[in-house]
Amino acid sequence: MGLQTLNNLAEKLSGSDCPVDCIIYDAFMPWGLDVAKKFGLVGAAFFIQSCAVDSIYYHVHRGLIKLPVTETQILVPGLPPLEPQDLPSFIYHLGTYPDFFDVLLDQFSNIDRADWVFCNSFYMLEREVWYTPHIHFFVLCKYSNSNLN
């Protein structure tokens, strides 16, 4: 599913008996939020990687962790003090996977406009990273293929 397909689906469903209220999009595809906002819908980013790792990426994206890493200790709110080698390898060894690095940081390109942010988390390991209640399971709406035609 791409940008145009999601746009067409949201438009089609907007006039149906079951209109769309919210688009939950994989943060790797930040354009999902653009479609949500175009139709006046709630947009929710869903981060599939660990909450702690996403917090590190967010801090790199915002420039709160300076690259290349030269500090011997990195402080990220909610995490224990980190050493450079505790960071994802392409951050610690800057330039090793430039395309992957760009895709990971692009997840946060429009995060400030998202209405909700959902993170993949194992609460007992990451309870200090996010202070909001965790959502473990949710169901939005289930369609069979015949409902979409």
mmCIF file of C-alpha atoms in Angstrom:
data_model
loop_
_atom_site.group_PDB
_atom_site.id
_atom_site.type_symbol
_atom_site.label_atom_id
_atom_site.label_comp_id
_atom_site.label_asym_id
_atom_site.label_seq_id
_atom_site.Cartn_x
_atom_site.Cartn_y
_atom_site.Cartn_z
ATOM 1 C CA MET A 1 0.000 0.000 0.000
ATOM 2 C CA GLY A 2 1.430 3.336 -0.968
ATOM 3 C CA LEU A 3 0.563 6.965 -0.508
ATOM 4 C CA GLN A 4 -1.947 7.114 -3.362
ATOM 5 C CA THR A 5 -3.607 3.833 -2.390
ATOM 6 C CA LEU A 6 -4.092 4.983 1.201
ATOM 7 C CA ASN A 7 -5.349 8.342 -0.023
ATOM 8 C CA ASN A 8 -7.876 6.635 -2.331
ATOM 9 C CA LEU A 9 -9.027 4.284 0.437
ATOM 10 C CA ALA A 10 -9.523 7.111 2.950
ATOM 11 C CA GLU A 11 -11.475 9.096 0.351
ATOM 12 C CA LYS A 12 -13.650 6.113 -0.566
ATOM 13 C CA LEU A 13 -14.407 5.253 3.057
ATOM 14 C CA SER A 14 -15.131 8.861 4.041
ATOM 15 C CA GLY A 15 -18.510 8.626 2.302
ATOM 16 C CA SER A 16 -19.337 5.109 3.476
ATOM 17 C CA ASP A 17 -21.337 3.705 6.393
ATOM 18 C CA CYS A 18 -18.068 3.057 8.221
ATOM 19 C CA PRO A 19 -15.901 6.150 7.711
ATOM 20 C CA VAL A 20 -12.321 6.236 8.896
ATOM 21 C CA ASP A 21 -11.725 8.011 12.221
ATOM 22 C CA CYS A 22 -8.021 7.413 12.605
ATOM 23 C CA ILE A 23 -5.020 6.275 10.602
ATOM 24 C CA ILE A 24 -2.406 4.341 12.510
ATOM 25 C CA TYR A 25 0.667 4.248 10.347
ATOM 26 C CA ASP A 26 4.045 2.586 10.596
ATOM 27 C CA ALA A 27 6.470 5.381 11.470
ATOM 28 C CA PHE A 28 8.742 4.167 8.643
ATOM 29 C CA MET A 29 6.045 5.581 6.335
ATOM 30 C CA PRO A 30 5.548 9.096 7.766
ATOM 31 C CA TRP A 31 3.408 10.070 4.780
ATOM 32 C CA GLY A 32 0.554 8.168 6.497
ATOM 33 C CA LEU A 33 0.206 11.182 8.775
ATOM 34 C CA ASP A 34 -0.088 13.490 5.766
ATOM 35 C CA VAL A 35 -3.044 11.445 4.494
ATOM 36 C CA ALA A 36 -4.684 11.511 7.935
ATOM 37 C CA LYS A 37 -4.340 15.280 8.201
ATOM 38 C CA LYS A 38 -5.582 15.798 4.639
ATOM 39 C CA PHE A 39 -8.881 14.155 5.635
ATOM 40 C CA GLY A 40 -9.043 15.752 9.090
ATOM 41 C CA LEU A 41 -8.419 12.421 10.803
ATOM 42 C CA VAL A 42 -6.487 11.509 13.913
ATOM 43 C CA GLY A 43 -2.992 10.333 12.974
ATOM 44 C CA ALA A 44 -1.142 7.845 15.165
ATOM 45 C CA ALA A 45 2.460 6.811 14.593
ATOM 46 C CA PHE A 46 3.344 3.223 15.471
ATOM 47 C CA PHE A 47 7.009 2.524 16.105
ATOM 48 C CA ILE A 48 7.852 -1.139 15.631
ATOM 49 C CA GLN A 49 11.266 -1.123 17.260
ATOM 50 C CA SER A 50 11.900 -1.113 20.969
ATOM 51 C CA CYS A 51 10.760 1.973 22.842
ATOM 52 C CA ALA A 52 14.270 2.537 24.231
ATOM 53 C CA VAL A 53 15.866 2.319 20.767
ATOM 54 C CA ASP A 54 13.277 4.689 19.297
ATOM 55 C CA SER A 55 14.028 7.119 22.113
ATOM 56 C CA ILE A 56 17.706 7.055 21.110
ATOM 57 C CA TYR A 57 16.809 7.679 17.437
ATOM 58 C CA TYR A 58 14.525 10.529 18.459
ATOM 59 C CA HIS A 59 17.304 12.165 20.459
ATOM 60 C CA VAL A 60 19.707 11.799 17.518
ATOM 61 C CA HIS A 61 17.078 13.231 15.128
ATOM 62 C CA ARG A 62 16.521 16.256 17.386
ATOM 63 C CA GLY A 63 20.265 16.802 17.810
ATOM 64 C CA LEU A 64 20.136 16.014 21.519
ATOM 65 C CA ILE A 65 22.709 13.283 20.948
ATOM 66 C CA LYS A 66 25.475 14.929 18.948
ATOM 67 C CA LEU A 67 27.067 12.982 16.109
ATOM 68 C CA PRO A 68 29.675 11.730 15.798
ATOM 69 C CA VAL A 69 29.503 10.534 19.381
ATOM 70 C CA THR A 70 32.543 11.764 21.306
ATOM 71 C CA GLU A 71 31.207 11.609 24.863
ATOM 72 C CA THR A 72 32.131 8.658 27.042
ATOM 73 C CA GLN A 73 28.648 8.652 28.573
ATOM 74 C CA ILE A 74 25.353 9.366 26.805
ATOM 75 C CA LEU A 75 22.351 10.399 28.877
ATOM 76 C CA VAL A 76 18.885 9.713 27.481
ATOM 77 C CA PRO A 77 15.902 10.417 29.761
ATOM 78 C CA GLY A 78 14.450 7.197 31.142
ATOM 79 C CA LEU A 79 17.467 5.074 30.262
ATOM 80 C CA PRO A 80 20.492 4.213 32.362
ATOM 81 C CA PRO A 81 23.684 6.043 31.377
ATOM 82 C CA LEU A 82 24.926 4.616 28.078
ATOM 83 C CA GLU A 83 28.403 4.201 26.702
ATOM 84 C CA PRO A 84 28.922 4.840 22.981
ATOM 85 C CA GLN A 85 29.100 1.112 22.200
ATOM 86 C CA ASP A 86 25.619 0.712 23.787
ATOM 87 C CA LEU A 87 24.135 2.741 20.918
ATOM 88 C CA PRO A 88 22.962 1.163 17.661
ATOM 89 C CA SER A 89 26.084 0.381 15.601
ATOM 90 C CA PHE A 90 25.320 2.765 12.730
ATOM 91 C CA ILE A 91 25.121 5.626 15.238
ATOM 92 C CA TYR A 92 28.225 4.590 17.146
ATOM 93 C CA HIS A 93 30.084 3.887 13.875
ATOM 94 C CA LEU A 94 28.615 6.833 11.982
ATOM 95 C CA GLY A 95 28.500 6.368 8.221
ATOM 96 C CA THR A 96 28.417 2.558 8.158
ATOM 97 C CA TYR A 97 24.840 2.324 6.801
ATOM 98 C CA PRO A 98 23.946 5.824 5.553
ATOM 99 C CA ASP A 99 20.724 4.872 3.744
ATOM 100 C CA PHE A 100 19.408 2.883 6.691
ATOM 101 C CA PHE A 101 20.418 5.705 9.034
ATOM 102 C CA ASP A 102 18.393 8.212 6.974
ATOM 103 C CA VAL A 103 15.308 5.956 6.913
ATOM 104 C CA LEU A 104 15.442 5.447 10.672
ATOM 105 C CA LEU A 105 15.735 9.128 11.447
ATOM 106 C CA ASP A 106 13.073 10.073 8.867
ATOM 107 C CA GLN A 107 10.525 8.308 11.101
ATOM 108 C CA PHE A 108 10.601 11.464 13.198
ATOM 109 C CA SER A 109 10.280 13.959 10.341
ATOM 110 C CA ASN A 110 6.709 14.899 11.242
ATOM 111 C CA ILE A 111 6.245 13.266 14.659
ATOM 112 C CA ASP A 112 5.441 16.627 16.239
ATOM 113 C CA ARG A 113 2.180 16.672 14.224
ATOM 114 C CA ALA A 114 1.041 13.171 15.257
ATOM 115 C CA ASP A 115 -1.939 13.012 17.600
ATOM 116 C CA TRP A 116 -0.764 9.764 19.190
ATOM 117 C CA VAL A 117 2.465 7.791 19.331
ATOM 118 C CA PHE A 118 2.447 4.048 19.982
ATOM 119 C CA CYS A 119 5.658 2.214 20.759
ATOM 120 C CA ASN A 120 6.510 -1.423 20.824
ATOM 121 C CA SER A 121 7.593 -2.072 24.368
ATOM 122 C CA PHE A 122 8.212 -4.619 27.018
ATOM 123 C CA TYR A 123 7.124 -2.602 30.009
ATOM 124 C CA MET A 124 9.339 -4.257 32.616
ATOM 125 C CA LEU A 125 12.460 -3.412 30.610
ATOM 126 C CA GLU A 126 11.450 0.073 29.488
ATOM 127 C CA ARG A 127 9.037 1.422 32.086
ATOM 128 C CA GLU A 128 11.134 4.536 32.677
ATOM 129 C CA VAL A 129 11.379 5.562 28.997
ATOM 130 C CA TRP A 130 7.726 6.431 28.459
ATOM 131 C CA TYR A 131 5.564 7.758 31.240
ATOM 132 C CA THR A 132 2.247 7.348 29.411
ATOM 133 C CA PRO A 133 0.080 4.225 29.820
ATOM 134 C CA HIS A 134 1.079 1.380 27.525
ATOM 135 C CA ILE A 135 -1.319 -0.036 25.009
ATOM 136 C CA HIS A 136 -0.786 -3.757 24.649
ATOM 137 C CA PHE A 137 -3.499 -4.636 22.161
ATOM 138 C CA PHE A 138 -5.939 -2.739 20.056
ATOM 139 C CA VAL A 139 -8.437 -3.456 17.304
ATOM 140 C CA LEU A 140 -9.622 -0.677 15.035
ATOM 141 C CA CYS A 141 -11.957 -2.176 12.526
ATOM 142 C CA LYS A 142 -11.890 -5.389 10.560
ATOM 143 C CA TYR A 143 -12.927 -5.435 6.954
ATOM 144 C CA SER A 144 -13.259 -8.364 4.640
ATOM 145 C CA ASN A 145 -12.175 -7.763 1.057
ATOM 146 C CA SER A 146 -15.819 -7.547 0.003
ATOM 147 C CA ASN A 147 -16.384 -4.523 2.299
ATOM 148 C CA LEU A 148 -13.719 -2.560 0.473
ATOM 149 C CA ASN A 149 -15.159 -3.020 -3.014
#
